Structure formats: C-alpha cells, structure tokens
mmCIF file of C-alpha atoms and ligand atoms in Angstrom:
data_model
loop_
_atom_site.group_PDB
_atom_site.id
_atom_site.type_symbol
_atom_site.label_atom_id
_atom_site.label_comp_id
_atom_site.label_asym_id
_atom_site.label_seq_id
_atom_site.Cartn_x
_atom_site.Cartn_y
_atom_site.Cartn_z
ATOM 1 C CA MET A 1 -27.457 -2.288 0.982
ATOM 2 C CA LYS A 2 -24.134 -0.515 1.611
ATOM 3 C CA THR A 3 -21.641 -0.302 -1.250
ATOM 4 C CA PRO A 4 -18.432 -2.335 -0.872
ATOM 5 C CA THR A 5 -15.360 -0.238 -0.091
ATOM 6 C CA THR A 6 -11.686 -0.431 -1.019
ATOM 7 C CA LEU A 7 -9.389 0.641 1.806
ATOM 8 C CA ILE A 8 -6.066 2.126 0.679
ATOM 9 C CA THR A 9 -3.340 3.068 3.165
ATOM 10 C CA GLY A 10 -0.920 5.816 2.177
ATOM 11 C CA ALA A 11 -3.471 7.519 -0.075
ATOM 12 C CA SER A 12 -2.388 11.140 0.474
ATOM 13 C CA ARG A 13 0.170 11.122 -2.384
ATOM 14 C CA GLY A 14 2.131 8.962 -4.809
ATOM 15 C CA VAL A 15 0.842 5.507 -5.755
ATOM 16 C CA GLY A 16 -1.936 5.517 -3.130
ATOM 17 C CA GLU A 17 -3.396 8.824 -4.333
ATOM 18 C CA ALA A 18 -3.283 7.714 -7.996
ATOM 19 C CA LEU A 19 -4.946 4.416 -7.068
ATOM 20 C CA ALA A 20 -7.710 6.143 -5.073
ATOM 21 C CA LEU A 21 -8.540 8.379 -8.048
ATOM 22 C CA ARG A 22 -8.523 5.480 -10.531
ATOM 23 C CA LEU A 23 -10.745 3.234 -8.396
ATOM 24 C CA ALA A 24 -13.172 6.083 -7.674
ATOM 25 C CA SER A 25 -13.276 6.832 -11.414
ATOM 26 C CA GLU A 26 -14.292 3.180 -11.920
ATOM 27 C CA GLY A 27 -17.162 3.632 -9.459
ATOM 28 C CA ARG A 28 -15.608 2.066 -6.371
ATOM 29 C CA ASN A 29 -15.929 3.710 -2.970
ATOM 30 C CA VAL A 30 -12.492 4.297 -1.472
ATOM 31 C CA ALA A 31 -11.518 4.732 2.178
ATOM 32 C CA ALA A 32 -8.341 6.813 1.816
ATOM 33 C CA LEU A 33 -5.999 6.557 4.806
ATOM 34 C CA ALA A 34 -2.854 8.536 5.681
ATOM 35 C CA ARG A 35 -1.696 10.913 8.407
ATOM 36 C CA SER A 36 -2.092 14.142 6.366
ATOM 37 C CA LYS A 37 -5.726 15.166 6.938
ATOM 38 C CA ASP A 38 -5.543 18.219 4.623
ATOM 39 C CA LYS A 39 -4.203 16.234 1.678
ATOM 40 C CA LEU A 40 -6.828 13.526 2.114
ATOM 41 C CA GLU A 41 -9.605 16.118 2.284
ATOM 42 C CA ALA A 42 -8.242 17.773 -0.877
ATOM 43 C CA LEU A 43 -8.233 14.363 -2.577
ATOM 44 C CA ALA A 44 -11.846 13.710 -1.554
ATOM 45 C CA ALA A 45 -12.808 17.190 -2.799
ATOM 46 C CA ARG A 46 -11.085 16.489 -6.127
ATOM 47 C CA GLY A 47 -13.162 13.332 -6.472
ATOM 48 C CA ARG A 48 -16.332 15.369 -5.938
ATOM 49 C CA GLU A 49 -15.255 18.200 -8.294
ATOM 50 C CA GLU A 50 -14.464 15.699 -11.040
ATOM 51 C CA ALA A 51 -17.829 14.019 -10.338
ATOM 52 C CA LEU A 52 -16.166 10.613 -10.063
ATOM 53 C CA PRO A 53 -18.794 7.874 -9.769
ATOM 54 C CA GLY A 54 -17.170 6.442 -6.615
ATOM 55 C CA THR A 55 -16.736 8.364 -3.337
ATOM 56 C CA ILE A 56 -13.352 8.986 -1.712
ATOM 57 C CA ILE A 57 -13.751 8.998 2.081
ATOM 58 C CA PRO A 58 -10.784 10.499 3.971
ATOM 59 C CA PHE A 59 -9.493 8.944 7.222
ATOM 60 C CA ALA A 60 -6.564 10.655 8.944
ATOM 61 C CA VAL A 61 -4.940 7.769 10.790
ATOM 62 C CA ASP A 62 -1.445 6.498 11.555
ATOM 63 C CA VAL A 63 -1.021 2.843 10.560
ATOM 64 C CA ARG A 64 1.385 2.408 13.490
ATOM 65 C CA GLU A 65 -1.560 2.766 15.912
ATOM 66 C CA PRO A 66 -3.392 -0.582 16.086
ATOM 67 C CA ALA A 67 -6.333 0.701 18.150
ATOM 68 C CA ALA A 68 -6.858 3.597 15.727
ATOM 69 C CA MET A 69 -6.692 1.196 12.776
ATOM 70 C CA THR A 70 -9.262 -1.133 14.345
ATOM 71 C CA GLU A 71 -11.579 1.822 15.008
ATOM 72 C CA CYS A 72 -11.084 3.175 11.490
ATOM 73 C CA VAL A 73 -11.966 -0.170 9.874
ATOM 74 C CA LYS A 74 -15.019 -0.447 12.150
ATOM 75 C CA GLN A 75 -16.164 3.042 11.065
ATOM 76 C CA VAL A 76 -15.749 2.137 7.393
ATOM 77 C CA GLU A 77 -17.718 -1.091 7.871
ATOM 78 C CA ASP A 78 -20.479 0.518 9.978
ATOM 79 C CA CYS A 79 -20.926 3.819 8.127
ATOM 80 C CA HIS A 80 -19.819 3.241 4.539
ATOM 81 C CA GLY A 81 -19.803 -0.420 3.548
ATOM 82 C CA PRO A 82 -17.931 -3.714 3.820
ATOM 83 C CA VAL A 83 -14.200 -3.580 3.072
ATOM 84 C CA GLU A 84 -13.938 -5.856 0.042
ATOM 85 C CA VAL A 85 -10.344 -4.856 -0.833
ATOM 86 C CA LEU A 86 -7.408 -3.756 1.336
ATOM 87 C CA VAL A 87 -4.352 -2.221 -0.321
ATOM 88 C CA ASN A 88 -1.440 -2.025 2.128
ATOM 89 C CA ASN A 89 0.538 0.778 0.508
ATOM 90 C CA ALA A 90 1.691 3.198 3.259
ATOM 91 C CA ALA A 91 5.445 3.305 3.773
ATOM 92 C CA VAL A 92 8.434 5.450 4.640
ATOM 93 C CA VAL A 93 12.060 5.075 3.538
ATOM 94 C CA GLN A 94 15.411 6.570 4.462
ATOM 95 C CA ASN A 95 18.503 6.029 2.345
ATOM 96 C CA ILE A 96 21.380 5.882 4.838
ATOM 97 C CA PRO A 97 24.036 3.377 6.040
ATOM 98 C CA PHE A 98 22.417 1.270 8.778
ATOM 99 C CA ALA A 99 25.003 2.098 11.486
ATOM 100 C CA GLU A 100 24.316 5.807 10.950
ATOM 101 C CA GLN A 101 20.534 5.512 11.120
ATOM 102 C CA SER A 102 18.877 6.718 14.324
ATOM 103 C CA LEU A 103 16.870 4.139 16.251
ATOM 104 C CA GLU A 104 13.851 6.433 15.873
ATOM 105 C CA GLN A 105 14.115 6.197 12.067
ATOM 106 C CA LEU A 106 14.657 2.430 12.256
ATOM 107 C CA ASP A 107 11.486 2.088 14.335
ATOM 108 C CA ALA A 108 9.508 4.428 12.052
ATOM 109 C CA ILE A 109 10.393 2.334 8.979
ATOM 110 C CA VAL A 110 9.724 -1.101 10.473
ATOM 111 C CA ASP A 111 6.637 0.040 12.392
ATOM 112 C CA SER A 112 5.030 1.844 9.427
ATOM 113 C CA ASN A 113 5.877 -0.565 6.635
ATOM 114 C CA LEU A 114 5.709 -3.972 8.312
ATOM 115 C CA LYS A 115 3.733 -3.649 11.535
ATOM 116 C CA GLY A 116 1.365 -1.111 9.923
ATOM 117 C CA THR A 117 0.606 -3.652 7.194
ATOM 118 C CA MET A 118 0.030 -6.342 9.817
ATOM 119 C CA TYR A 119 -2.211 -4.128 11.970
ATOM 120 C CA CYS A 120 -4.389 -3.073 8.986
ATOM 121 C CA THR A 121 -4.644 -6.642 7.763
ATOM 122 C CA HIS A 122 -5.555 -7.924 11.235
ATOM 123 C CA ALA A 123 -8.308 -5.320 11.600
ATOM 124 C CA VAL A 124 -9.771 -6.003 8.150
ATOM 125 C CA LEU A 125 -9.674 -9.795 8.460
ATOM 126 C CA GLN A 126 -12.042 -9.686 11.455
ATOM 127 C CA HIS A 127 -14.692 -8.628 8.904
ATOM 128 C CA MET A 128 -13.523 -10.435 5.748
ATOM 129 C CA ILE A 129 -13.216 -13.917 7.287
ATOM 130 C CA PRO A 130 -16.853 -14.171 8.494
ATOM 131 C CA ARG A 131 -17.984 -12.981 5.033
ATOM 132 C CA ARG A 132 -15.672 -15.501 3.286
ATOM 133 C CA SER A 133 -14.765 -12.787 0.822
ATOM 134 C CA GLY A 134 -12.011 -10.252 0.260
ATOM 135 C CA ARG A 135 -8.791 -9.341 -1.493
ATOM 136 C CA ILE A 136 -5.591 -7.952 -0.031
ATOM 137 C CA VAL A 137 -2.904 -6.349 -2.188
ATOM 138 C CA ASN A 138 0.400 -5.491 -0.520
ATOM 139 C CA ILE A 139 2.781 -3.008 -2.083
ATOM 140 C CA SER A 140 6.209 -4.290 -1.055
ATOM 141 C CA SER A 141 9.299 -3.523 -3.177
ATOM 142 C CA VAL A 142 12.269 -5.121 -4.907
ATOM 143 C CA ALA A 143 13.754 -4.267 -1.493
ATOM 144 C CA GLY A 144 11.487 -7.106 -0.301
ATOM 145 C CA VAL A 145 13.204 -9.724 -2.459
ATOM 146 C CA ARG A 146 16.846 -8.553 -2.440
ATOM 147 C CA GLY A 147 19.224 -6.496 -0.287
ATOM 148 C CA ILE A 148 19.977 -2.876 -1.204
ATOM 149 C CA ALA A 149 22.914 -1.130 0.490
ATOM 150 C CA GLY A 150 21.732 1.999 2.279
ATOM 151 C CA GLN A 151 18.237 0.589 2.796
ATOM 152 C CA ALA A 152 18.744 -2.126 5.438
ATOM 153 C CA SER A 153 15.772 -1.181 7.623
ATOM 154 C CA TYR A 154 13.546 -0.639 4.574
ATOM 155 C CA CYS A 155 14.678 -4.032 3.154
ATOM 156 C CA ALA A 156 13.942 -5.691 6.513
ATOM 157 C CA SER A 157 10.449 -4.188 6.557
ATOM 158 C CA LYS A 158 9.735 -5.085 2.914
ATOM 159 C CA HIS A 159 11.140 -8.649 3.237
ATOM 160 C CA GLY A 160 8.928 -8.935 6.312
ATOM 161 C CA MET A 161 5.894 -7.968 4.229
ATOM 162 C CA VAL A 162 6.722 -10.719 1.715
ATOM 163 C CA GLY A 163 7.119 -13.409 4.409
ATOM 164 C CA PHE A 164 3.966 -12.251 6.153
ATOM 165 C CA ALA A 165 2.015 -12.400 2.883
ATOM 166 C CA ASP A 166 3.394 -15.839 1.938
ATOM 167 C CA ALA A 167 2.104 -17.338 5.179
ATOM 168 C CA LEU A 168 -1.153 -15.420 5.070
ATOM 169 C CA THR A 169 -1.913 -16.411 1.468
ATOM 170 C CA GLN A 170 -1.920 -20.084 2.525
ATOM 171 C CA GLU A 171 -3.911 -19.438 5.697
ATOM 172 C CA LEU A 172 -6.607 -17.551 3.839
ATOM 173 C CA VAL A 173 -7.229 -19.905 0.900
ATOM 174 C CA PRO A 174 -9.885 -21.839 2.904
ATOM 175 C CA HIS A 175 -11.548 -18.509 3.729
ATOM 176 C CA ASN A 176 -11.765 -17.501 0.054
ATOM 177 C CA ILE A 177 -9.568 -14.426 0.616
ATOM 178 C CA GLN A 178 -6.740 -13.658 -1.803
ATOM 179 C CA VAL A 179 -3.418 -12.016 -0.955
ATOM 180 C CA ALA A 180 -1.103 -10.668 -3.669
ATOM 181 C CA THR A 181 2.176 -8.820 -3.233
ATOM 182 C CA ILE A 182 3.650 -6.365 -5.738
ATOM 183 C CA CYS A 183 7.412 -5.787 -5.538
ATOM 184 C CA PRO A 184 8.312 -2.780 -7.716
ATOM 185 C CA GLY A 185 11.655 -1.138 -8.394
ATOM 186 C CA ALA A 186 11.861 2.660 -8.377
ATOM 187 C CA ILE A 187 8.621 4.579 -8.927
ATOM 188 C CA ASP A 188 8.465 8.299 -9.697
ATOM 189 C CA THR A 189 6.708 9.540 -6.529
ATOM 190 C CA PRO A 190 7.279 12.023 -3.679
ATOM 191 C CA LEU A 191 8.813 9.143 -1.658
ATOM 192 C CA TRP A 192 12.043 10.443 -3.162
ATOM 193 C CA ASP A 193 12.602 13.995 -1.958
ATOM 194 C CA PRO A 194 15.455 15.718 -3.844
ATOM 195 C CA GLU A 195 16.441 17.612 -0.664
ATOM 196 C CA LYS A 196 15.801 15.238 2.240
ATOM 197 C CA ASN A 197 15.889 11.797 0.647
ATOM 198 C CA PRO A 198 17.095 11.799 -2.982
ATOM 199 C CA TYR A 199 16.556 8.758 -5.210
ATOM 200 C CA PRO A 200 19.855 6.823 -5.003
ATOM 201 C CA GLY A 201 19.694 5.357 -8.550
ATOM 202 C CA GLU A 202 21.830 6.529 -11.445
ATOM 203 C CA VAL A 203 19.046 7.934 -13.631
ATOM 204 C CA ASP A 204 16.547 10.698 -13.048
ATOM 205 C CA ILE A 205 13.568 9.395 -11.031
ATOM 206 C CA SER A 206 11.262 10.562 -13.868
ATOM 207 C CA GLU A 207 12.808 7.790 -16.031
ATOM 208 C CA THR A 208 11.584 5.035 -13.700
ATOM 209 C CA ILE A 209 8.147 3.394 -13.216
ATOM 210 C CA GLN A 210 5.196 5.794 -13.288
ATOM 211 C CA PRO A 211 2.556 5.473 -10.513
ATOM 212 C CA GLY A 212 -0.096 4.696 -13.145
ATOM 213 C CA GLU A 213 1.759 1.477 -14.041
ATOM 214 C CA ILE A 214 1.361 0.211 -10.464
ATOM 215 C CA VAL A 215 -2.266 1.327 -10.506
ATOM 216 C CA ASP A 216 -2.800 -0.693 -13.728
ATOM 217 C CA LEU A 217 -1.303 -3.734 -12.028
ATOM 218 C CA VAL A 218 -3.536 -3.429 -8.953
ATOM 219 C CA CYS A 219 -6.602 -3.036 -11.203
ATOM 220 C CA TYR A 220 -5.530 -6.120 -13.178
ATOM 221 C CA LEU A 221 -5.192 -8.148 -9.956
ATOM 222 C CA LEU A 222 -8.598 -6.998 -8.733
ATOM 223 C CA SER A 223 -10.198 -8.107 -12.007
ATOM 224 C CA GLN A 224 -8.853 -11.674 -11.883
ATOM 225 C CA PRO A 225 -11.018 -14.704 -11.035
ATOM 226 C CA GLU A 226 -11.152 -15.771 -7.395
ATOM 227 C CA HIS A 227 -9.815 -19.270 -8.090
ATOM 228 C CA THR A 228 -6.393 -18.002 -9.244
ATOM 229 C CA THR A 229 -3.703 -16.716 -6.886
ATOM 230 C CA PHE A 230 -1.181 -14.128 -8.051
ATOM 231 C CA LYS A 231 1.238 -14.578 -5.185
ATOM 232 C CA ARG A 232 4.033 -12.137 -5.996
ATOM 233 C CA ILE A 233 4.848 -9.832 -8.897
ATOM 234 C CA VAL A 234 8.361 -8.373 -9.220
ATOM 235 C CA LEU A 235 8.880 -5.538 -11.722
ATOM 236 C CA PHE A 236 11.558 -2.918 -12.211
ATOM 237 C CA PRO A 237 12.705 -0.382 -14.790
ATOM 238 C CA HIS A 238 15.417 -1.551 -17.204
ATOM 239 C CA ASN A 239 17.691 1.246 -16.065
ATOM 240 C CA GLU A 240 17.588 -0.238 -12.543
ATOM 241 C CA TRP A 241 18.297 -3.955 -13.004
ATOM 242 C CA HIS A 242 17.589 -6.323 -10.082
HETATM 243 N N1 LIG B 301 8.601 5.207 -4.904
HETATM 244 C C1 LIG B 301 9.357 4.127 -5.079
HETATM 245 O O1 LIG B 301 10.457 4.177 -5.686
HETATM 246 C C2 LIG B 301 8.891 2.788 -4.582
HETATM 247 C C3 LIG B 301 9.547 1.637 -5.047
HETATM 248 C C4 LIG B 301 9.120 0.386 -4.597
HETATM 249 C C5 LIG B 301 8.080 0.298 -3.725
HETATM 250 N N2 LIG B 301 7.460 1.444 -3.279
HETATM 251 C C6 LIG B 301 6.368 1.284 -2.348
HETATM 252 O O2 LIG B 301 5.197 1.823 -2.936
HETATM 253 C C7 LIG B 301 4.307 2.242 -1.891
HETATM 254 C C8 LIG B 301 3.817 3.651 -2.179
HETATM 255 O O3 LIG B 301 4.935 4.515 -2.073
HETATM 256 P P1 LIG B 301 5.014 5.923 -2.794
HETATM 257 O O4 LIG B 301 6.219 5.867 -3.639
HETATM 258 O O5 LIG B 301 3.717 6.298 -3.356
HETATM 259 O O6 LIG B 301 5.383 6.821 -1.511
HETATM 260 P P2 LIG B 301 4.910 8.281 -1.040
HETATM 261 O O7 LIG B 301 4.587 9.120 -2.213
HETATM 262 O O8 LIG B 301 5.948 8.747 -0.088
HETATM 263 O O9 LIG B 301 3.555 7.953 -0.254
HETATM 264 C C9 LIG B 301 3.597 7.231 0.942
HETATM 265 C C10 LIG B 301 2.235 7.291 1.580
HETATM 266 O O10 LIG B 301 2.284 6.589 2.835
HETATM 267 C C11 LIG B 301 1.683 7.400 3.834
HETATM 268 N N3 LIG B 301 2.223 7.038 5.136
HETATM 269 C C12 LIG B 301 3.517 6.983 5.514
HETATM 270 N N4 LIG B 301 3.614 6.650 6.808
HETATM 271 C C13 LIG B 301 2.347 6.478 7.260
HETATM 272 C C14 LIG B 301 1.790 6.137 8.509
HETATM 273 N N5 LIG B 301 2.556 5.882 9.583
HETATM 274 N N6 LIG B 301 0.441 6.049 8.620
HETATM 275 C C15 LIG B 301 -0.351 6.297 7.545
HETATM 276 N N7 LIG B 301 0.125 6.628 6.341
HETATM 277 C C16 LIG B 301 1.459 6.726 6.197
HETATM 278 C C17 LIG B 301 1.988 8.824 3.386
HETATM 279 O O11 LIG B 301 1.071 9.744 3.889
HETATM 280 P P3 LIG B 301 1.264 10.679 5.188
HETATM 281 O O12 LIG B 301 2.674 11.163 5.188
HETATM 282 O O13 LIG B 301 0.239 11.717 4.952
HETATM 283 O O14 LIG B 301 0.948 9.803 6.344
HETATM 284 C C18 LIG B 301 1.798 8.706 1.891
HETATM 285 O O15 LIG B 301 0.431 8.836 1.573
HETATM 286 C C19 LIG B 301 5.109 2.120 -0.587
HETATM 287 O O16 LIG B 301 4.779 0.904 0.040
HETATM 288 C C20 LIG B 301 6.539 2.065 -1.050
HETATM 289 O O17 LIG B 301 7.392 1.392 -0.155
HETATM 290 C C21 LIG B 301 7.828 2.682 -3.702
#
C-alpha cells in the first residue's frame, strides 16, 4: 500500500519549507511544490542527509497553471500515495499603494494567492471526495480579515481565500473533509525582502512570529479529531496589533 502524502504549496522557503521539514521529521511523506526547482531539490536532499523518516518529493510547478496542478496531483497520487493533507501556502505580496501597482503585479498576487489556492484545492478534491477523507489547511493572513493600506491586492486575495474556505468547509462536511484557515500577522520569512519588499511594520521582522509557530499550529490542526472543525485561527504578534 502507498503511504499517504501531504502536499504543501510554496515549500521552497519560509513557512512551507519549515513545515515540509517538520512533517518529514514526523515520518510523513511530503510533496513539496514551488517554482524554484533547485531550492526544492536542495530541500529534498536535506531530508535525505538528515535521514528524516518521511520523504520530501520535489515538484517544480506554478500554482497559477491549473493543468500543471492537475497533472502534479495525479503524479503524486499515482506514483507516491494518496494526498491526505493539502496545505495551501504559496503566496506573493507587494507593499505599494494600489493606484501605483502595475496590472501585472495585481494579477500575479490574485492569481497566485487566491486562484492558485482554488486550483490546487480543485485538483486534490477530485481524489479526496471519492475517498471520503482529507484535510485542507489554508494559510491566509490577517490581511484576509482586515484591510491594510499598501496591500489592497494582497488583502483582496487573502479575503478571497477566507470566503472560499468558509463556503468549502460547509460543502465538504458531508464528505468528511475538513478545511481550516490560519490568518497570521507578520512572520519572519523571506517574503519580506529588505531591498525589494521591506516589511512595513514598525519593528524588526525578527521580532514577529517565527515560522516554527505556524508549523506548530498546522501540526496541532492535523492532530485534532475529525469530528471537530477549526474554521479560522487569527494570530498576530503583540507589536503588530490587529
Ligand atoms: N511572512 C509574513 O509576514 C506572512 C504573514 C501572514 C501570512 N503569510 C502567508 O504565509 C504563507 C507563507 O509565506 P512565507 O512568509 O513563508 O513566504 P515566502 O518565504 O515568500 O514563501 C512563499 C512561497 O510561495 C512560493 N510561491 C510563490 N508564488 C508561487 C507560484 N506562483 N507557484 C508556486 N509557488 C509559489 C515560493 O516559491 P517560488 O518562488 O520558488 O515559487 C515560496 O516557496 C503565504 O501564504 C503568506 O501569504 C505570511
């Protein structure tokens, strides 16, 4: 019998990378998705070097490509094992007044964060629903529950994720599939690039949430009984009040 797999989007760095390593260290097989093939291969190699009990399987894929996502999920199911958990984590952000944002950047944010989540979920559900089993964890943001000046497109995409998940949670109860959404404030990851996209908060990014805290939360959700729904969790550092 094939071993169940956890599919994580955005696994080449930040929260996704930390989550892939933690789950593999707990013996889960992880399909690690992102666009950066080299980083994913390095992550898989690290898993092997550290002799983690679970395998990290790299898939270089863009979540904005629905056909590629469908094919990727099919490959995971056929060659590695059923996708028992999907973590929709891939995202991009740009901190800029909306009127100054290029339409290309607007599209990249909404397409990656919202439509990418929807495409991955759609592909995975084709397999989870017939099995009547599965868990989906979406990494949204506090930008999904409030407005943040300078992040209008990001807020639109993250609010969209929350609305999508609210509807989906209800739809999937009869299919025994759980959907949970995590809405964090700032996390200390490479999402914030000091040169190209600095963290707009007033403190140093290192004083905000650490990726391991989000990983702990995902692991907690995955360990909960099937009959309980954790619909939405909002958390933020005290130096960034929402
Ligand atoms: N950092 C924060 O302050 C913060 C706060 C609240 C919520 N979040 C959320 O937390 C999640 C993780 O973010 P992070 O901070 O870990 O960001 P990160 O370090 O920038 O990582 C983002 C990941 O998404 C991948 N990605 C981006 N666009 C993609 C695409 N089109 N197709 C496939 N993969 C793509 C990136 O890989 P490639 O570039 O290799 O594709 C990377 O692995 C995101 O949903 C983010 O919105 C972050």
